[in-house]
Amino acid sequence: MTTQNHHQVLIVGGGSAGITVAAHLMNVARPPQIAIIEPSEKHYYQPLWTLVGGGVFPREESERNEADFIPAGVQWIKERVATFDPDQNALTLQNGGRLTYDYLIVAAGIQIDWGKIKGLKESLGKNGVCSNYSYDSVGSTWDNIRSFKQGGTAIFTQPSTPIKCGGAPQKIAYLAEDYFAKHGVRANSKVVFMHAGASIFAVKKYADALTQVAKRKQIDVRFQRELVEIRPESREAVFKLGTPEGGEEVVKYDLLHVTPPMSAPDFIKTSKLAASTGWVEVNKHTMQHTRYANVYALGDCSNLPTSKTGAAIRKQAPALAANLIAQLNGETSSASYDGYTSCPLVTGYGSLIMAEFDYDLKPKETFPFDQSKERYSMYALKAYGLPQMYWNGMLRGRV
Ligand SMILES: Cc1cc2nc3c(=O)[nH]c(=O)nc-3n(C[C@H](O)[C@H](O)[C@H](O)COP(=O)(O)OP(=O)(O)OC[C@H]3O[C@@H](n4cnc5c(N)ncnc54)[C@H](O)[C@@H]3O)c2cc1C
């Protein structure tokens, strides 16, 4: 490695959070010296994967070269972090290298635990089993939806763990249902949404609206059902029941869309930066670590008690950057994050409920109309407006 070993600000992860916070830090009059550690050559706009799974866009539309989004003046270290040593202001890399820092920002995203569901890894992408939750598997969702020509049972799952974009598991169920209805197979098919939790959405206003959407579409919504096993030979999905009686339910499927369990990345879980839950433990308003004053975290890997979305990061990044710059200059900062997050709930091709809320699960809506109503304008915003805003605005620290 030809890079220096000490950095003023070291950012771990160059995904949505890492790039956005770096851009905000570079937008000040005298920016600090910054390096981003990111192993991937590619950057993904993951919110598009819902529409990729629904066949609206090819998956390539969600992919760009990472190099084009590392802010000018920021050094890119194309490596993977292995361990943290916050008592020594240091971390180690998978190639054996060791780097030190004055300030650390952890933005390493969430870990997808594919292995936690028996039979999932072996069946993903084959014989009706698909998932929008990775670039490699998202194409299989669309393949399965469009080839569902005989009808049958289509199951969509949501696990009990925190996940990125809490609404995504049901969005793809609504798109599939709409596709089946438009292509004459709805009468021959059963659409089932199996949710390990006890309610369809965390915010009552939107939950009420979504309950009506599912009812209108005659989607069979069942709660407290955690997918634990897939038996590909017999096309059976096994669900553990969360009800007091316990037990399991075995359902035959023709199409099975899996939202896998997720957790904090292992290298964070096993580090001193982790809370007991495994996420990086930070103050929920300042995003500063609760035990290491020169460490911050944001995005999916943090323990910020809000829904894990890119929309949340858009509000976290400028506040974190303002707090870090103030600390660096020996000043105080009043920048505070209020838990804002947003979930564009696609309910069909051309309709969407735009949920926006804060830490108190109170709606925090942008538009002067009731956002719990399904609208084409909000669908158009998600499909055509937000991707542009992401690539040209958010990742540049402009919005
Ligand atoms: C199907 C789907 C639909 C979604 N829909 C929406 C939506 O409609 N609206 C919305 O706002 N959000 C949505 N999201 C969520 C959004 O994409 C994420 O919340 C956001 O990308 C999180 O950003 P992040 O930077 O925390 O993680 P990521 O963007 O995942 O980036 C993490 C980065 O860390 C890197 N990394 C990992 N381990 C290491 C390591 N050891 N060392 C160095 N680097 C490492 C990774 O390579 C990666 O580049 C959706 C996500 C999915 C999958």
Tab-separated table of N, CA, C and O and ligand atoms in Angstrom, residues 11-19 37-40 42-50 66 79-82 94 107-110 112 132-134 138 164-165 168 171 262 265 267 298-302 307-313 341-345 382 386 390, ligand 1:
chain	number	residue	atom	x	y	z
A	11	ILE	N	-12.899	7.193	7.222
A	11	ILE	CA	-14.297	6.749	7.076
A	11	ILE	C	-14.281	5.278	6.662
A	11	ILE	O	-13.616	4.914	5.684
A	12	VAL	N	-15.015	4.456	7.388
A	12	VAL	CA	-15.091	3.021	7.064
A	12	VAL	C	-16.388	2.767	6.303
A	12	VAL	O	-17.478	2.871	6.853
A	13	GLY	N	-16.260	2.446	5.009
A	13	GLY	CA	-17.426	2.197	4.165
A	13	GLY	C	-17.703	3.379	3.250
A	13	GLY	O	-17.828	4.517	3.690
A	14	GLY	N	-17.776	3.089	1.954
A	14	GLY	CA	-18.061	4.138	0.963
A	14	GLY	C	-19.393	3.878	0.278
A	14	GLY	O	-19.533	4.036	-0.936
A	15	GLY	N	-20.398	3.476	1.068
A	15	GLY	CA	-21.758	3.332	0.538
A	15	GLY	C	-22.499	4.646	0.656
A	15	GLY	O	-21.883	5.732	0.632
A	16	SER	N	-23.808	4.585	0.797
A	16	SER	CA	-24.620	5.808	0.860
A	16	SER	C	-24.133	6.735	1.967
A	16	SER	O	-23.980	7.947	1.768
A	17	ALA	N	-23.878	6.166	3.152
A	17	ALA	CA	-23.534	6.999	4.308
A	17	ALA	C	-22.112	7.536	4.215
A	17	ALA	O	-21.879	8.735	4.450
A	18	GLY	N	-21.163	6.667	3.860
A	18	GLY	CA	-19.759	7.082	3.828
A	18	GLY	C	-19.502	8.177	2.814
A	18	GLY	O	-18.826	9.173	3.091
A	19	ILE	N	-20.063	8.015	1.610
A	19	ILE	CA	-19.835	9.022	0.563
A	19	ILE	C	-20.545	10.333	0.911
A	19	ILE	O	-19.978	11.428	0.746
A	37	ILE	N	-12.186	4.023	3.477
A	37	ILE	CA	-11.795	2.624	3.245
A	37	ILE	C	-13.021	1.905	2.692
A	37	ILE	O	-14.057	1.815	3.358
A	38	GLU	N	-12.940	1.455	1.456
A	38	GLU	CA	-14.081	0.798	0.789
A	38	GLU	C	-13.538	-0.231	-0.192
A	38	GLU	O	-12.824	0.129	-1.132
A	39	PRO	N	-13.880	-1.521	-0.026
A	39	PRO	CA	-13.307	-2.536	-0.907
A	39	PRO	C	-13.964	-2.630	-2.282
A	39	PRO	O	-13.361	-3.165	-3.211
A	40	SER	N	-15.207	-2.140	-2.422
A	40	SER	CA	-15.954	-2.392	-3.657
A	40	SER	C	-15.659	-1.372	-4.757
A	40	SER	O	-15.609	-0.173	-4.497
A	42	LYS	N	-17.744	-0.896	-7.079
A	42	LYS	CA	-19.072	-0.434	-7.515
A	42	LYS	C	-19.866	0.154	-6.360
A	42	LYS	O	-19.731	-0.269	-5.213
A	43	HIS	N	-20.720	1.109	-6.710
A	43	HIS	CA	-21.626	1.714	-5.729
A	43	HIS	C	-23.050	1.440	-6.214
A	43	HIS	O	-23.333	1.566	-7.403
A	44	TYR	N	-23.932	1.066	-5.301
A	44	TYR	CA	-25.300	0.699	-5.690
A	44	TYR	C	-26.328	1.635	-5.082
A	44	TYR	O	-26.252	1.942	-3.884
A	45	TYR	N	-27.301	2.029	-5.880
A	45	TYR	CA	-28.471	2.750	-5.372
A	45	TYR	C	-29.524	1.684	-5.068
A	45	TYR	O	-30.347	1.324	-5.909
A	46	GLN	N	-29.477	1.149	-3.864
A	46	GLN	CA	-30.277	-0.025	-3.513
A	46	GLN	C	-31.795	0.227	-3.529
A	46	GLN	O	-32.569	-0.697	-3.810
A	47	PRO	N	-32.257	1.464	-3.223
A	47	PRO	CA	-33.709	1.691	-3.272
A	47	PRO	C	-34.341	1.337	-4.623
A	47	PRO	O	-35.523	1.033	-4.702
A	48	LEU	N	-33.512	1.330	-5.678
A	48	LEU	CA	-34.064	0.992	-6.998
A	48	LEU	C	-34.384	-0.498	-7.126
A	48	LEU	O	-35.145	-0.908	-8.005
A	49	TRP	N	-33.826	-1.317	-6.239
A	49	TRP	CA	-33.984	-2.771	-6.389
A	49	TRP	C	-35.437	-3.218	-6.274
A	49	TRP	O	-35.796	-4.257	-6.827
A	50	THR	N	-36.264	-2.438	-5.580
A	50	THR	CA	-37.699	-2.775	-5.539
A	50	THR	C	-38.257	-2.741	-6.965
A	50	THR	O	-38.975	-3.654	-7.394
A	66	GLU	N	-17.613	3.282	-8.166
A	66	GLU	CA	-17.332	3.940	-6.877
A	66	GLU	C	-16.410	5.153	-7.090
A	66	GLU	O	-16.604	6.209	-6.505
A	79	GLU	N	-9.641	-1.257	0.403
A	79	GLU	CA	-9.346	-2.376	1.310
A	79	GLU	C	-10.563	-2.653	2.174
A	79	GLU	O	-11.540	-1.899	2.123
A	80	ARG	N	-10.503	-3.694	2.967
A	80	ARG	CA	-11.582	-4.069	3.875
A	80	ARG	C	-11.058	-3.990	5.307
A	80	ARG	O	-9.965	-4.481	5.594
A	81	VAL	N	-11.826	-3.364	6.194
A	81	VAL	CA	-11.409	-3.285	7.597
A	81	VAL	C	-11.648	-4.636	8.262
A	81	VAL	O	-12.683	-5.274	8.038
A	82	ALA	N	-10.681	-5.061	9.091
A	82	ALA	CA	-10.819	-6.354	9.791
A	82	ALA	C	-11.189	-6.145	11.255
A	82	ALA	O	-12.099	-6.779	11.769
A	94	GLN	N	-7.831	-6.056	6.240
A	94	GLN	CA	-7.749	-7.488	5.952
A	94	GLN	C	-6.413	-7.873	5.321
A	94	GLN	O	-5.986	-9.012	5.430
A	107	ALA	N	-19.320	3.649	8.798
A	107	ALA	CA	-20.470	3.694	7.874
A	107	ALA	C	-20.448	2.428	7.016
A	107	ALA	O	-20.490	2.478	5.797
A	108	ALA	N	-20.404	1.268	7.694
A	108	ALA	CA	-20.158	0.005	6.976
A	108	ALA	C	-21.422	-0.762	6.618
A	108	ALA	O	-21.341	-1.912	6.167
A	109	GLY	N	-22.587	-0.163	6.835
A	109	GLY	CA	-23.822	-0.810	6.382
A	109	GLY	C	-24.261	-1.982	7.250
A	109	GLY	O	-23.802	-2.153	8.392
A	110	ILE	N	-25.139	-2.798	6.693
A	110	ILE	CA	-25.756	-3.903	7.432
A	110	ILE	C	-25.271	-5.225	6.833
A	110	ILE	O	-24.859	-5.260	5.675
A	112	ILE	N	-26.150	-9.066	5.705
A	112	ILE	CA	-27.286	-9.931	5.364
A	112	ILE	C	-26.920	-11.350	5.782
A	112	ILE	O	-25.909	-11.892	5.321
A	132	ASN	N	-34.976	-9.475	-3.438
A	132	ASN	CA	-34.544	-8.148	-3.895
A	132	ASN	C	-33.339	-7.654	-3.112
A	132	ASN	O	-32.825	-6.578	-3.393
A	133	TYR	N	-32.898	-8.416	-2.098
A	133	TYR	CA	-31.921	-7.888	-1.160
A	133	TYR	C	-30.450	-8.031	-1.555
A	133	TYR	O	-29.571	-7.903	-0.710
A	134	SER	N	-30.167	-8.318	-2.829
A	134	SER	CA	-28.775	-8.206	-3.287
A	134	SER	C	-28.779	-7.961	-4.790
A	134	SER	O	-29.735	-8.327	-5.493
A	138	VAL	N	-31.451	-9.904	-7.321
A	138	VAL	CA	-32.645	-9.100	-7.627
A	138	VAL	C	-33.267	-9.469	-8.980
A	138	VAL	O	-34.490	-9.450	-9.151
A	164	LYS	N	-32.833	-3.298	6.316
A	164	LYS	CA	-32.795	-2.002	5.634
A	164	LYS	C	-34.108	-1.839	4.880
A	164	LYS	O	-34.600	-2.804	4.281
A	165	CYS	N	-34.649	-0.656	4.948
A	165	CYS	CA	-35.943	-0.327	4.356
A	165	CYS	C	-37.046	-1.292	4.814
A	165	CYS	O	-37.356	-2.272	4.103
A	168	ALA	N	-39.745	-2.453	2.273
A	168	ALA	CA	-39.425	-3.139	1.004
A	168	ALA	C	-40.036	-4.539	0.878
A	168	ALA	O	-40.466	-4.915	-0.217
A	171	LYS	N	-43.520	-3.982	-0.413
A	171	LYS	CA	-43.619	-3.275	-1.707
A	171	LYS	C	-43.605	-4.271	-2.864
A	171	LYS	O	-44.369	-4.163	-3.812
A	262	MET	N	-31.103	-9.872	9.058
A	262	MET	CA	-29.917	-8.995	8.953
A	262	MET	C	-29.421	-8.643	10.346
A	262	MET	O	-30.168	-8.741	11.320
A	265	PRO	N	-22.613	-5.851	10.923
A	265	PRO	CA	-21.500	-6.633	10.373
A	265	PRO	C	-20.680	-7.267	11.506
A	265	PRO	O	-20.461	-6.639	12.549
A	267	PHE	N	-17.548	-7.783	12.025
A	267	PHE	CA	-16.339	-7.105	12.520
A	267	PHE	C	-16.695	-5.910	13.417
A	267	PHE	O	-15.872	-5.453	14.196
A	298	LEU	N	-22.982	6.442	11.384
A	298	LEU	CA	-24.281	6.779	10.788
A	298	LEU	C	-24.703	5.667	9.841
A	298	LEU	O	-23.922	4.763	9.524
A	299	GLY	N	-25.928	5.730	9.417
A	299	GLY	CA	-26.430	4.752	8.456
A	299	GLY	C	-26.785	3.426	9.111
A	299	GLY	O	-26.959	3.325	10.329
A	300	ASP	N	-26.858	2.391	8.278
A	300	ASP	CA	-27.403	1.096	8.702
A	300	ASP	C	-26.618	0.434	9.832
A	300	ASP	O	-27.182	-0.359	10.591
A	301	CYS	N	-25.301	0.709	9.944
A	301	CYS	CA	-24.500	0.008	10.960
A	301	CYS	C	-24.607	0.656	12.334
A	301	CYS	O	-24.088	0.123	13.313
A	302	SER	N	-25.267	1.806	12.427
A	302	SER	CA	-25.356	2.520	13.707
A	302	SER	C	-26.554	2.017	14.509
A	302	SER	O	-27.461	1.391	13.962
A	307	SER	N	-35.747	3.838	11.367
A	307	SER	CA	-35.795	2.894	10.259
A	307	SER	C	-34.556	3.099	9.369
A	307	SER	O	-34.210	4.233	9.035
A	308	LYS	N	-33.890	2.013	8.994
A	308	LYS	CA	-32.615	2.101	8.277
A	308	LYS	C	-32.848	2.362	6.790
A	308	LYS	O	-33.202	1.438	6.047
A	309	THR	N	-32.662	3.615	6.380
A	309	THR	CA	-32.890	3.998	4.979
A	309	THR	C	-31.844	5.004	4.512
A	309	THR	O	-31.192	5.676	5.322
A	310	GLY	N	-31.754	5.141	3.177
A	310	GLY	CA	-30.918	6.178	2.603
A	310	GLY	C	-31.486	7.556	2.924
A	310	GLY	O	-30.736	8.523	3.115
A	311	ALA	N	-32.802	7.640	3.000
A	311	ALA	CA	-33.451	8.925	3.309
A	311	ALA	C	-33.036	9.418	4.686
A	311	ALA	O	-32.827	10.623	4.893
A	312	ALA	N	-32.879	8.484	5.623
A	312	ALA	CA	-32.434	8.864	6.978
A	312	ALA	C	-31.007	9.402	6.914
A	312	ALA	O	-30.670	10.404	7.543
A	313	ILE	N	-30.174	8.736	6.106
A	313	ILE	CA	-28.765	9.157	5.979
A	313	ILE	C	-28.661	10.574	5.409
A	313	ILE	O	-27.786	11.353	5.780
A	341	THR	N	-36.840	9.750	8.813
A	341	THR	CA	-36.623	8.684	7.846
A	341	THR	C	-37.805	8.679	6.891
A	341	THR	O	-38.834	9.326	7.170
A	342	SER	N	-37.660	8.020	5.773
A	342	SER	CA	-38.754	8.011	4.804
A	342	SER	C	-38.826	6.644	4.158
A	342	SER	O	-37.813	5.975	3.991
A	343	CYS	N	-40.028	6.232	3.812
A	343	CYS	CA	-40.194	4.953	3.134
A	343	CYS	C	-41.206	5.126	2.002
A	343	CYS	O	-42.399	5.285	2.261
A	344	PRO	N	-40.736	5.173	0.765
A	344	PRO	CA	-41.670	5.294	-0.354
A	344	PRO	C	-42.330	3.931	-0.599
A	344	PRO	O	-41.714	3.036	-1.158
A	345	LEU	N	-43.564	3.775	-0.120
A	345	LEU	CA	-44.249	2.477	-0.157
A	345	LEU	C	-44.980	2.294	-1.485
A	345	LEU	O	-46.122	2.745	-1.655
A	382	LYS	N	-40.375	8.592	-6.851
A	382	LYS	CA	-39.480	7.468	-6.497
A	382	LYS	C	-38.740	6.910	-7.721
A	382	LYS	O	-37.542	6.646	-7.666
A	386	LEU	N	-36.070	10.618	-7.299
A	386	LEU	CA	-35.141	10.317	-6.202
A	386	LEU	C	-33.802	9.736	-6.678
A	386	LEU	O	-32.762	10.085	-6.112
A	390	TYR	N	-30.320	11.359	-5.642
A	390	TYR	CA	-29.279	10.575	-4.949
A	390	TYR	C	-27.916	10.784	-5.613
A	390	TYR	O	-26.955	11.202	-4.979
B	1	LIG	C1	-34.450	-3.750	-1.639
B	1	LIG	C2	-34.090	-2.462	-0.950
B	1	LIG	C3	-34.956	-1.383	-1.020
B	1	LIG	C4	-34.648	-0.195	-0.371
B	1	LIG	N1	-35.495	0.871	-0.500
B	1	LIG	C5	-35.164	2.061	0.047
B	1	LIG	C6	-35.975	3.213	-0.200
B	1	LIG	O1	-36.975	3.148	-0.907
B	1	LIG	N2	-35.609	4.386	0.351
B	1	LIG	C7	-34.473	4.495	1.123
B	1	LIG	O2	-34.177	5.589	1.583
B	1	LIG	N3	-33.686	3.419	1.393
B	1	LIG	C8	-34.001	2.216	0.864
B	1	LIG	N4	-33.172	1.131	1.063
B	1	LIG	C9	-32.129	1.195	2.109
B	1	LIG	C10	-30.844	1.898	1.699
B	1	LIG	O3	-30.353	1.388	0.498
B	1	LIG	C11	-29.823	1.700	2.829
B	1	LIG	O4	-30.404	2.104	4.057
B	1	LIG	C12	-28.551	2.511	2.599
B	1	LIG	O5	-27.918	2.106	1.404
B	1	LIG	C13	-27.593	2.333	3.771
B	1	LIG	O6	-26.411	3.016	3.536
B	1	LIG	P1	-25.063	2.593	4.317
B	1	LIG	O7	-24.007	3.475	3.822
B	1	LIG	O8	-25.343	2.500	5.768
B	1	LIG	O9	-24.820	1.099	3.788
B	1	LIG	P2	-24.418	0.695	2.288
B	1	LIG	O10	-24.910	1.694	1.307
B	1	LIG	O11	-24.864	-0.720	2.148
B	1	LIG	O12	-22.837	0.803	2.293
B	1	LIG	C14	-22.008	0.091	3.179
B	1	LIG	C15	-20.621	0.071	2.558
B	1	LIG	O13	-19.683	-0.426	3.521
B	1	LIG	C16	-18.765	-1.252	2.840
B	1	LIG	N5	-18.166	-2.195	3.814
B	1	LIG	C17	-18.765	-3.272	4.371
B	1	LIG	N6	-17.891	-3.902	5.163
B	1	LIG	C18	-16.730	-3.198	5.116
B	1	LIG	C19	-15.457	-3.368	5.723
B	1	LIG	N7	-15.183	-4.411	6.510
B	1	LIG	N8	-14.492	-2.443	5.449
B	1	LIG	C20	-14.749	-1.386	4.635
B	1	LIG	N9	-15.943	-1.196	4.021
B	1	LIG	C21	-16.911	-2.099	4.267
B	1	LIG	C22	-19.587	-1.951	1.769
B	1	LIG	O14	-18.783	-2.439	0.706
B	1	LIG	C23	-20.540	-0.853	1.343
B	1	LIG	O15	-20.082	-0.136	0.224
B	1	LIG	C24	-33.442	-0.072	0.390
B	1	LIG	C25	-32.545	-1.159	0.442
B	1	LIG	C26	-32.847	-2.339	-0.228
B	1	LIG	C27	-31.871	-3.480	-0.191
